[in-house]
Amino acid sequence: MTINLEVKSIRLIVEIIKSNITTIKLIVKSTELILESIELIVETIKSKILSFNYKVKFIKLKVVSYKVKIVSISINVKTIDFALKNLRLIISSITNKKKFQKLIWNSYLQLTEVKILI
């Protein structure tokens, strides 16, 4: 299954996060999230969230070229209170593509399975 999301779809996801969710289970084989040029591929995501409060006042994200592949993420969270007032991530250019690809590949090797228990 392939899902293509635009910027307008992200706002829908934020509205869903603001609602009261006791359990989330998401299994995706192939996901592509494109903001100008973003490829995000997630094969497996499993999340259990009992209480999640998420407040964002300002986020500006601009990525020209970025690729991330995560094989497996397992997150078990009981309570998260997260308030983010300002986050700006701007990547306008990548001078050394080979080094960047190597960095992403190393990150991929380290992120084949991530477990967060809070």
mmCIF file of C-alpha atoms in Angstrom:
data_model
loop_
_atom_site.group_PDB
_atom_site.id
_atom_site.type_symbol
_atom_site.label_atom_id
_atom_site.label_comp_id
_atom_site.label_asym_id
_atom_site.label_seq_id
_atom_site.Cartn_x
_atom_site.Cartn_y
_atom_site.Cartn_z
ATOM 1 C CA MET A 1 0.000 0.000 0.000
ATOM 2 C CA THR A 2 1.331 3.412 -0.939
ATOM 3 C CA ILE A 3 0.134 6.677 0.604
ATOM 4 C CA ASN A 4 0.968 10.065 -0.878
ATOM 5 C CA LEU A 5 0.380 12.985 1.477
ATOM 6 C CA GLU A 6 0.468 16.685 0.715
ATOM 7 C CA VAL A 7 0.861 19.562 3.127
ATOM 8 C CA LYS A 8 -2.909 19.846 3.616
ATOM 9 C CA SER A 9 -3.055 16.262 4.823
ATOM 10 C CA ILE A 10 -0.596 17.026 7.625
ATOM 11 C CA ARG A 11 -3.109 19.400 9.208
ATOM 12 C CA LEU A 12 -5.658 16.589 9.226
ATOM 13 C CA ILE A 13 -3.203 14.376 11.084
ATOM 14 C CA VAL A 14 -2.643 17.112 13.686
ATOM 15 C CA GLU A 15 -6.398 17.312 14.271
ATOM 16 C CA ILE A 16 -6.483 13.567 14.812
ATOM 17 C CA ILE A 17 -3.637 13.760 17.343
ATOM 18 C CA LYS A 18 -5.527 16.424 19.310
ATOM 19 C CA SER A 19 -8.431 14.027 19.857
ATOM 20 C CA ASN A 20 -8.551 11.541 22.731
ATOM 21 C CA ILE A 21 -6.814 8.365 21.558
ATOM 22 C CA THR A 22 -6.290 5.393 23.856
ATOM 23 C CA THR A 23 -4.659 2.997 21.407
ATOM 24 C CA ILE A 24 -3.051 3.467 18.009
ATOM 25 C CA LYS A 25 -1.821 0.564 15.911
ATOM 26 C CA LEU A 26 -0.438 1.456 12.505
ATOM 27 C CA ILE A 27 1.169 -0.937 10.048
ATOM 28 C CA VAL A 28 2.410 0.618 6.823
ATOM 29 C CA LYS A 29 4.576 -1.122 4.251
ATOM 30 C CA SER A 30 5.312 1.915 2.101
ATOM 31 C CA THR A 31 4.624 5.545 2.928
ATOM 32 C CA GLU A 32 5.800 8.557 0.952
ATOM 33 C CA LEU A 33 5.517 11.988 2.536
ATOM 34 C CA ILE A 34 6.506 14.730 0.109
ATOM 35 C CA LEU A 35 7.193 18.332 1.158
ATOM 36 C CA GLU A 36 8.875 19.772 -1.932
ATOM 37 C CA SER A 37 11.098 16.681 -1.981
ATOM 38 C CA ILE A 38 10.812 14.288 0.939
ATOM 39 C CA GLU A 39 10.668 10.510 0.745
ATOM 40 C CA LEU A 40 9.723 8.821 4.004
ATOM 41 C CA ILE A 41 9.420 5.045 3.868
ATOM 42 C CA VAL A 42 8.193 3.219 6.958
ATOM 43 C CA GLU A 43 7.590 -0.512 6.835
ATOM 44 C CA THR A 44 6.280 -1.091 10.341
ATOM 45 C CA ILE A 45 5.034 1.292 13.013
ATOM 46 C CA LYS A 46 3.427 0.057 16.220
ATOM 47 C CA SER A 47 2.338 2.628 18.793
ATOM 48 C CA LYS A 48 0.367 2.381 22.004
ATOM 49 C CA ILE A 49 -0.559 5.764 23.445
ATOM 50 C CA LEU A 50 -2.678 6.125 26.557
ATOM 51 C CA SER A 51 -2.378 9.885 27.073
ATOM 52 C CA PHE A 52 -0.942 12.294 24.542
ATOM 53 C CA ASN A 53 -1.100 16.076 24.730
ATOM 54 C CA TYR A 54 0.534 17.823 21.791
ATOM 55 C CA LYS A 55 0.549 21.570 21.304
ATOM 56 C CA VAL A 56 2.338 23.254 18.427
ATOM 57 C CA LYS A 57 2.157 26.984 17.826
ATOM 58 C CA PHE A 58 4.646 27.388 14.982
ATOM 59 C CA ILE A 59 6.438 24.912 12.770
ATOM 60 C CA LYS A 60 8.183 25.801 9.533
ATOM 61 C CA LEU A 61 9.738 22.907 7.680
ATOM 62 C CA LYS A 62 11.460 23.285 4.338
ATOM 63 C CA VAL A 63 13.416 20.405 2.879
ATOM 64 C CA VAL A 64 14.821 20.346 -0.615
ATOM 65 C CA SER A 65 16.066 16.763 -0.736
ATOM 66 C CA TYR A 66 15.815 14.284 2.114
ATOM 67 C CA LYS A 67 15.390 10.535 2.228
ATOM 68 C CA VAL A 68 14.697 8.418 5.312
ATOM 69 C CA LYS A 69 13.975 4.721 5.496
ATOM 70 C CA ILE A 70 12.952 3.171 8.816
ATOM 71 C CA VAL A 71 12.325 -0.546 8.966
ATOM 72 C CA SER A 72 10.743 -1.000 12.382
ATOM 73 C CA ILE A 73 9.678 1.383 15.138
ATOM 74 C CA SER A 74 8.024 0.210 18.337
ATOM 75 C CA ILE A 75 6.870 2.935 20.728
ATOM 76 C CA ASN A 76 5.071 2.362 24.022
ATOM 77 C CA VAL A 77 4.148 5.639 25.713
ATOM 78 C CA LYS A 78 1.973 6.090 28.795
ATOM 79 C CA THR A 79 1.929 9.862 29.155
ATOM 80 C CA ILE A 80 3.461 12.600 27.035
ATOM 81 C CA ASP A 81 2.946 16.312 27.529
ATOM 82 C CA PHE A 82 4.753 18.077 24.719
ATOM 83 C CA ALA A 83 4.523 21.785 23.998
ATOM 84 C CA LEU A 84 6.493 23.061 21.033
ATOM 85 C CA LYS A 85 6.411 26.796 20.492
ATOM 86 C CA ASN A 86 8.906 27.245 17.689
ATOM 87 C CA LEU A 87 10.694 24.819 15.414
ATOM 88 C CA ARG A 88 12.401 25.730 12.174
ATOM 89 C CA LEU A 89 14.282 23.212 10.086
ATOM 90 C CA ILE A 90 15.555 24.558 6.778
ATOM 91 C CA ILE A 91 17.731 22.455 4.509
ATOM 92 C CA SER A 92 18.374 24.414 1.343
ATOM 93 C CA SER A 93 21.274 22.506 -0.154
ATOM 94 C CA ILE A 94 23.494 19.502 0.372
ATOM 95 C CA THR A 95 27.037 20.002 -0.879
ATOM 96 C CA ASN A 96 28.398 16.494 -0.426
ATOM 97 C CA LYS A 97 25.732 14.038 -1.527
ATOM 98 C CA LYS A 98 27.867 10.936 -0.985
ATOM 99 C CA LYS A 99 28.616 11.907 2.589
ATOM 100 C CA PHE A 100 24.929 12.718 3.186
ATOM 101 C CA GLN A 101 23.835 9.393 1.731
ATOM 102 C CA LYS A 102 26.377 7.607 3.912
ATOM 103 C CA LEU A 103 25.048 9.461 6.948
ATOM 104 C CA ILE A 104 21.478 8.486 6.075
ATOM 105 C CA TRP A 105 22.551 4.878 5.537
ATOM 106 C CA ASN A 106 24.295 4.798 8.920
ATOM 107 C CA SER A 107 21.162 6.276 10.481
ATOM 108 C CA TYR A 108 19.155 3.587 8.708
ATOM 109 C CA LEU A 109 21.384 0.892 10.190
ATOM 110 C CA GLN A 110 20.981 2.386 13.652
ATOM 111 C CA LEU A 111 17.221 2.855 13.271
ATOM 112 C CA THR A 112 16.314 -0.630 12.059
ATOM 113 C CA GLU A 113 14.533 -1.090 15.381
ATOM 114 C CA VAL A 114 13.811 1.700 17.858
ATOM 115 C CA LYS A 115 11.983 1.127 21.112
ATOM 116 C CA ILE A 116 11.019 3.976 23.438
ATOM 117 C CA LEU A 117 9.530 3.136 26.822
ATOM 118 C CA ILE A 118 8.338 6.009 29.012
#
